[in-house]
Amino acid sequence: MSQLISIVLPVFNEEAGIQATIDTLLNYVEQQEESYELVFVDDGSTDKSVKIIKGAIAQHNNIKLVEFSRNFGHQLAITAGLQYTKGDAVVVMDADLQDPPEVIPQMIEKWHEGYNIVYGKRMQRDGETVFKKFTAKMFYRTFKKLATIDMPLDVGDFRLMDRKAVHQLLQLHEQDPFVRGQVTWIGFKQTSVPYHRQERIAGETKYPLSKMIKLALDGVTSFSTKPLQFVNVFSVVPFVSGVFYLGYLIASGNATPASVGITILLFTLGLLMLSIGILGSYLGRVLDQVNDRLRYIVSKTEGFEERNKGIHDFSARQINN
Ligand code: UDP
Ligand code: MG
């Protein structure tokens, strides 16, 4: 029996390009010997994305849709998508064709060689701003220094995972998951295939700066406590400066120059606020976890023959289905 490969595609307002993505993938799938299912996860789109996907479902029984009740974010859309897959291996990719399907056979080859996880390593990135490329590069390198996991550089969420890895990944119940970190964390045999990240086929990036910052913060706060130690280091700086300044005043016999005093005060205040900010980021994460709210809500599913057996996620709830 041929193997089943699931492709998970998170979608947020992709009406401009989603039809082209569907057509390209269907065309790709037809030429493969494995069977495929395409699992789209609509992350609260407000445009025609859902309508277009439903149109495709009416014609093809290997297309499926999971609809969120609102926008919960890319990382949770991936997590939810994984819940609904049945494949022997699962590939996660952008719904904008930035991750080319031609790379999938290379991933499958590595999987057949015995790797459980094969991620796409971006060798070149087209159509992205210099700012995005620069911040991404900085982030991955800083993250590597901070994190307790050895996450490979320049990998995103384009990857293949076998059933065993998917199963383990779904046991993690972080409220704000940083999926690529989690994937590294679970271990198993991992490798990469290089690829050329394409330009978006249509539409704008759905990752504005605010979402990029949130992703970066989730990544750091979930996989490193080093920034908390910075707080200790920072506190030494104003203390030492104060001691030296006092020494200077005594040695020089000068009267207190108010400007220098104010500078030190501002400096100290800045460090204090930064420290509180760092503490706050971690505390926020703890609070989210303690609240133990559902991570996402699925409002509807379409295209599944029956509710996938084995779906067992206490963080997801099905309504109106
Ligand atoms: N996406 C999502 N929810 C969001 C933001 C993005 O499901 O809140 C989807 C988006 O439709 C795309 C994928 O996640 O399929 C990656 O987003 P995008 O392509 O905008 O990010 P970029 O490739 O620019 O980093
Ligand atoms: Mg993209």
Coordinates of C-alpha atoms and ligand atoms in Angstrom, one line a residue:
M1 CA 0.0 0.0 0.0
S2 CA 1.4 3.4 -0.9
Q3 CA 2.3 5.7 1.9
L4 CA 0.1 8.7 2.8
I5 CA 1.7 12.1 3.1
S6 CA -0.2 14.9 4.8
I7 CA 0.5 18.5 4.0
V8 CA -0.5 21.1 6.6
L9 CA -1.1 24.6 5.3
P10 CA -1.9 27.4 7.7
V11 CA -4.0 30.1 5.9
F12 CA -4.6 33.7 7.0
N13 CA -6.2 36.0 4.4
E14 CA -4.6 34.3 1.4
E15 CA -7.4 34.8 -1.2
A16 CA -5.0 36.3 -3.7
G17 CA -2.9 33.2 -4.1
I18 CA -4.7 30.3 -2.5
Q19 CA -6.2 29.0 -5.7
A20 CA -2.7 28.9 -7.3
T21 CA -1.4 27.1 -4.3
I22 CA -4.1 24.5 -4.5
D23 CA -3.7 24.0 -8.2
T24 CA 0.1 23.7 -7.9
L25 CA -0.1 21.2 -5.1
L26 CA -2.8 19.1 -6.9
N27 CA -0.6 19.0 -9.9
Y28 CA 2.4 18.0 -7.9
V29 CA 0.4 15.4 -6.0
E30 CA -0.8 13.7 -9.2
Q31 CA 2.7 13.1 -10.3
Q32 CA 3.8 11.4 -7.1
E33 CA 3.6 7.7 -6.2
E34 CA 2.6 8.4 -2.6
S35 CA -1.0 9.4 -1.7
Y36 CA -1.5 12.8 -0.3
E37 CA -4.0 14.7 1.8
L38 CA -3.9 18.5 2.0
V39 CA -5.0 19.8 5.4
F40 CA -5.7 23.6 5.3
V41 CA -6.1 25.4 8.6
D42 CA -8.0 28.6 8.3
D43 CA -6.6 30.9 11.0
G44 CA -9.6 33.3 11.1
S45 CA -9.4 34.7 7.6
T46 CA -11.8 37.5 6.8
D47 CA -11.5 37.3 3.1
K48 CA -12.5 34.7 0.5
S49 CA -9.9 32.1 1.4
V50 CA -12.3 29.7 3.1
K51 CA -14.7 29.9 0.1
I52 CA -12.0 29.1 -2.3
I53 CA -10.8 26.1 -0.3
K54 CA -14.4 24.8 0.1
G55 CA -14.7 25.1 -3.7
A56 CA -11.7 22.8 -4.0
I57 CA -13.0 20.4 -1.4
A58 CA -16.2 19.9 -3.5
Q59 CA -14.1 18.6 -6.3
H60 CA -11.3 16.7 -4.6
N61 CA -11.6 14.3 -1.8
N62 CA -8.0 14.7 -0.6
I63 CA -8.5 18.3 0.5
K64 CA -9.5 19.1 4.0
L65 CA -10.2 22.2 6.0
V66 CA -10.0 23.0 9.7
E67 CA -11.5 26.4 10.6
F68 CA -10.5 28.4 13.6
S69 CA -13.1 30.5 15.3
R70 CA -10.8 33.5 15.0
N71 CA -7.1 34.3 14.3
F72 CA -5.0 32.3 16.8
G73 CA -1.7 32.7 15.0
H74 CA 0.5 30.8 12.6
Q75 CA 2.1 28.5 15.2
L76 CA -1.2 27.3 16.7
A77 CA -2.6 26.8 13.2
I78 CA 0.3 24.5 12.5
T79 CA -0.2 22.7 15.8
A80 CA -3.9 22.2 15.1
G81 CA -3.3 21.1 11.6
L82 CA -1.0 18.3 12.8
Q83 CA -3.9 17.1 15.0
Y84 CA -6.0 16.4 12.0
T85 CA -3.5 14.6 9.8
K86 CA -3.5 10.9 9.2
G87 CA -0.4 10.6 7.1
D88 CA 2.6 8.3 7.7
A89 CA 4.6 11.6 7.4
V90 CA 3.5 15.2 7.6
V91 CA 4.9 18.2 5.7
V92 CA 4.2 21.7 7.0
M93 CA 4.4 24.5 4.5
D94 CA 3.3 28.1 3.8
A95 CA 0.1 28.5 1.8
D96 CA 1.8 31.1 -0.4
L97 CA 4.2 28.7 -2.3
Q98 CA 7.2 30.2 -0.7
D99 CA 8.2 26.7 0.2
P100 CA 8.4 24.8 -3.1
P101 CA 6.7 21.4 -3.3
E102 CA 9.6 20.1 -5.4
V103 CA 11.6 19.9 -2.2
I104 CA 9.1 17.4 -0.7
P105 CA 10.5 14.3 -2.6
Q106 CA 14.0 15.1 -1.3
M107 CA 12.5 15.2 2.2
I108 CA 10.8 11.9 1.7
E109 CA 14.0 10.4 0.5
K110 CA 15.7 11.4 3.7
W111 CA 12.8 10.0 5.7
H112 CA 13.1 6.7 3.8
E113 CA 16.8 6.8 4.8
G114 CA 15.7 6.7 8.4
Y115 CA 15.4 10.3 9.5
N116 CA 12.3 11.2 11.6
I117 CA 12.5 14.9 10.9
V118 CA 13.7 16.6 7.8
Y119 CA 13.6 20.4 7.8
G120 CA 14.1 22.8 4.9
K121 CA 17.1 25.0 5.3
R122 CA 16.8 28.3 3.5
M123 CA 19.9 28.9 1.4
Q124 CA 18.5 31.9 -0.3
R125 CA 15.4 34.0 0.3
D126 CA 13.7 35.9 -2.5
G127 CA 11.2 38.7 -2.3
E128 CA 11.7 39.5 1.3
T129 CA 12.8 42.9 2.6
V130 CA 16.4 43.5 3.7
F131 CA 15.0 44.3 7.1
K132 CA 13.2 40.9 7.4
K133 CA 16.3 39.0 6.2
F134 CA 18.5 40.9 8.6
T135 CA 16.3 40.6 11.6
A136 CA 15.7 36.9 10.9
K137 CA 19.4 36.3 10.6
M138 CA 20.2 38.2 13.8
F139 CA 17.4 36.4 15.6
Y140 CA 18.5 32.9 14.7
R141 CA 22.1 33.6 15.7
T142 CA 21.2 35.3 19.0
F143 CA 18.7 32.5 19.7
K144 CA 21.4 29.9 19.2
K145 CA 23.5 31.6 21.9
L146 CA 20.7 31.9 24.4
A147 CA 18.7 28.7 24.0
T148 CA 19.0 25.5 25.8
I149 CA 18.3 23.6 22.5
D150 CA 20.6 23.5 19.5
M151 CA 18.3 24.7 16.9
P152 CA 19.7 24.7 13.4
L153 CA 20.2 28.0 11.7
D154 CA 17.9 29.4 9.0
V155 CA 15.1 26.9 9.3
G156 CA 11.5 27.9 9.4
D157 CA 8.4 25.8 9.6
F158 CA 8.9 24.0 6.3
R159 CA 9.6 20.5 7.3
L160 CA 8.7 16.8 7.1
M161 CA 8.0 14.8 10.3
D162 CA 7.2 11.2 10.6
R163 CA 4.2 9.9 12.6
K164 CA 6.3 9.2 15.7
A165 CA 7.7 12.8 15.8
V166 CA 4.2 14.3 15.2
H167 CA 2.8 12.2 18.0
Q168 CA 5.5 13.4 20.4
L169 CA 5.2 17.0 19.3
L170 CA 1.5 16.9 20.0
Q171 CA 2.1 15.8 23.6
L172 CA 3.6 19.3 24.3
H173 CA 1.0 21.7 25.4
E174 CA 2.6 25.1 25.5
Q175 CA 0.1 27.9 25.2
D176 CA 2.2 29.9 22.9
P177 CA 4.3 27.3 21.1
F178 CA 7.4 28.1 19.2
V179 CA 7.1 25.1 16.9
R180 CA 10.5 25.0 15.3
G181 CA 12.0 25.0 18.8
Q182 CA 9.7 22.3 20.0
V183 CA 10.7 20.2 17.0
T184 CA 14.4 20.5 17.8
W185 CA 13.6 19.8 21.5
I186 CA 11.8 16.4 20.9
G187 CA 15.0 15.0 19.3
F188 CA 14.9 11.8 17.2
K189 CA 17.0 11.7 14.0
Q190 CA 16.9 15.1 12.3
T191 CA 18.5 16.3 9.2
S192 CA 18.0 19.1 6.6
V193 CA 17.7 19.6 2.9
P194 CA 18.8 22.9 1.4
Y195 CA 16.2 24.9 -0.6
H196 CA 15.7 28.2 -2.2
R197 CA 12.9 30.1 -0.6
Q198 CA 10.7 31.6 -3.3
E199 CA 8.9 34.9 -3.5
R200 CA 5.3 34.9 -2.3
I201 CA 3.0 34.2 -5.3
A202 CA 0.5 36.8 -4.3
G203 CA -0.6 39.0 -1.4
E204 CA 1.4 40.5 1.4
T205 CA 3.2 38.8 4.2
K206 CA 0.9 38.0 7.1
Y207 CA 3.8 38.5 9.5
P208 CA 3.9 42.2 10.4
L209 CA 6.7 43.3 12.8
S210 CA 4.4 42.9 15.8
K211 CA 3.9 39.2 15.0
M212 CA 7.6 38.7 14.3
I213 CA 8.4 40.2 17.7
K214 CA 5.9 38.0 19.4
L215 CA 7.3 34.9 17.7
A216 CA 10.8 35.9 18.7
L217 CA 9.8 36.5 22.3
D218 CA 7.9 33.2 22.5
G219 CA 11.0 31.5 21.2
V220 CA 13.3 33.0 23.7
T221 CA 11.1 32.8 26.7
S222 CA 10.2 29.2 26.1
F223 CA 13.7 27.9 25.4
S224 CA 16.0 30.1 27.5
T225 CA 16.1 31.6 31.0
K226 CA 19.4 33.4 30.3
P227 CA 17.7 36.8 29.9
L228 CA 16.6 36.5 33.5
Q229 CA 20.2 36.3 34.5
F230 CA 20.9 39.5 32.6
V231 CA 18.8 41.2 35.3
N232 CA 21.4 40.2 37.9
V233 CA 24.2 41.4 35.6
F234 CA 22.5 44.7 34.9
S235 CA 22.0 45.4 38.6
V236 CA 25.8 45.4 39.1
V237 CA 26.4 48.1 36.5
P238 CA 24.6 51.0 38.3
F239 CA 26.0 49.8 41.6
V240 CA 29.6 49.9 40.4
S241 CA 29.1 53.2 38.6
G242 CA 27.7 54.7 41.8
V243 CA 30.7 53.5 43.8
F244 CA 33.2 54.9 41.2
Y245 CA 31.3 58.1 41.0
L246 CA 31.4 58.5 44.8
G247 CA 35.2 57.8 44.7
Y248 CA 35.6 60.4 42.0
L249 CA 33.7 63.0 44.0
I250 CA 35.8 62.4 47.1
A251 CA 39.1 62.2 45.2
S252 CA 38.5 65.4 43.1
G253 CA 36.9 67.3 45.9
N254 CA 34.4 68.6 43.3
A255 CA 30.9 69.6 44.1
T256 CA 28.3 67.2 42.7
P257 CA 27.8 68.1 39.0
A258 CA 24.1 67.7 38.7
S259 CA 24.2 66.6 35.1
V260 CA 26.4 63.6 35.9
G261 CA 24.0 62.7 38.7
I262 CA 21.0 62.8 36.4
T263 CA 22.8 60.7 33.8
I264 CA 23.5 58.0 36.3
L265 CA 19.9 58.2 37.6
L266 CA 18.5 57.8 34.1
F267 CA 20.9 55.0 33.3
T268 CA 19.8 53.2 36.5
L269 CA 16.2 53.8 35.7
G270 CA 16.6 52.4 32.2
L271 CA 18.2 49.2 33.4
L272 CA 15.6 48.8 36.1
M273 CA 12.8 49.1 33.5
L274 CA 14.5 46.7 31.2
S275 CA 14.9 44.2 34.0
I276 CA 11.3 44.5 34.9
G277 CA 10.4 44.1 31.3
I278 CA 12.4 40.8 31.0
L279 CA 10.7 39.5 34.2
G280 CA 7.4 40.6 32.8
S281 CA 7.9 38.6 29.6
Y282 CA 8.5 35.4 31.6
L283 CA 5.8 36.1 34.1
G284 CA 3.3 36.6 31.2
R285 CA 4.2 33.2 29.9
V286 CA 3.8 31.6 33.3
L287 CA 0.4 33.3 33.6
D288 CA -0.7 32.1 30.2
Q289 CA 0.3 28.6 31.1
V290 CA -1.4 28.7 34.6
N291 CA -4.6 30.0 33.1
D292 CA -4.6 26.8 31.1
R293 CA -7.1 28.2 28.6
L294 CA -7.9 26.4 25.4
R295 CA -5.1 27.1 22.9
Y296 CA -7.4 27.4 20.0
I297 CA -11.0 26.8 19.0
V298 CA -12.0 24.9 15.9
S299 CA -15.4 26.1 14.7
K300 CA -15.8 23.7 11.8
T301 CA -14.1 21.0 9.8
E302 CA -14.8 20.0 6.2
G303 CA -13.6 17.2 4.0
F304 CA -12.9 14.7 6.7
E305 CA -14.6 11.4 6.2
E306 CA -15.3 11.0 9.9
R307 CA -13.8 12.9 12.8
N308 CA -10.2 11.7 12.7
K309 CA -9.7 9.0 15.2
G310 CA -7.0 9.5 17.6
I311 CA -7.5 13.2 17.9
H312 CA -7.0 13.8 21.5
D313 CA -6.2 17.4 22.3
F314 CA -7.7 18.9 25.4
S315 CA -6.6 22.3 24.2
A316 CA -8.8 22.2 21.2
R317 CA -12.6 22.2 21.3
Q318 CA -14.9 21.4 18.4
I319 CA -18.1 23.5 18.2
N320 CA -21.0 23.5 15.7
N321 CA -19.8 20.5 13.9
Ligands
UDP1 N1 -0.5 32.7 8.8 C1 -1.4 32.2 9.7 N2 -1.8 33.0 10.7 C2 -1.2 34.2 11.0 C3 -0.2 34.7 10.1 C4 0.2 33.9 9.0 O1 -2.0 31.1 9.5 O2 -1.6 34.9 11.9 C5 -0.1 31.8 7.6 C6 0.0 32.5 6.3 O3 -1.2 32.5 5.6 C7 1.1 31.7 5.6 C8 2.0 31.2 6.7 O4 1.2 31.3 7.9 O5 0.5 30.6 5.0 C9 3.2 32.0 6.9 O6 2.9 33.4 6.9 P1 3.6 34.5 5.9 O7 3.8 33.8 4.6 O8 2.8 35.7 5.9 O9 5.0 34.7 6.6 P2 6.4 34.9 5.9 O10 6.5 33.8 4.9 O11 6.3 36.3 5.3 O12 7.3 34.9 7.0
MG2 MG 5.2 33.1 3.5

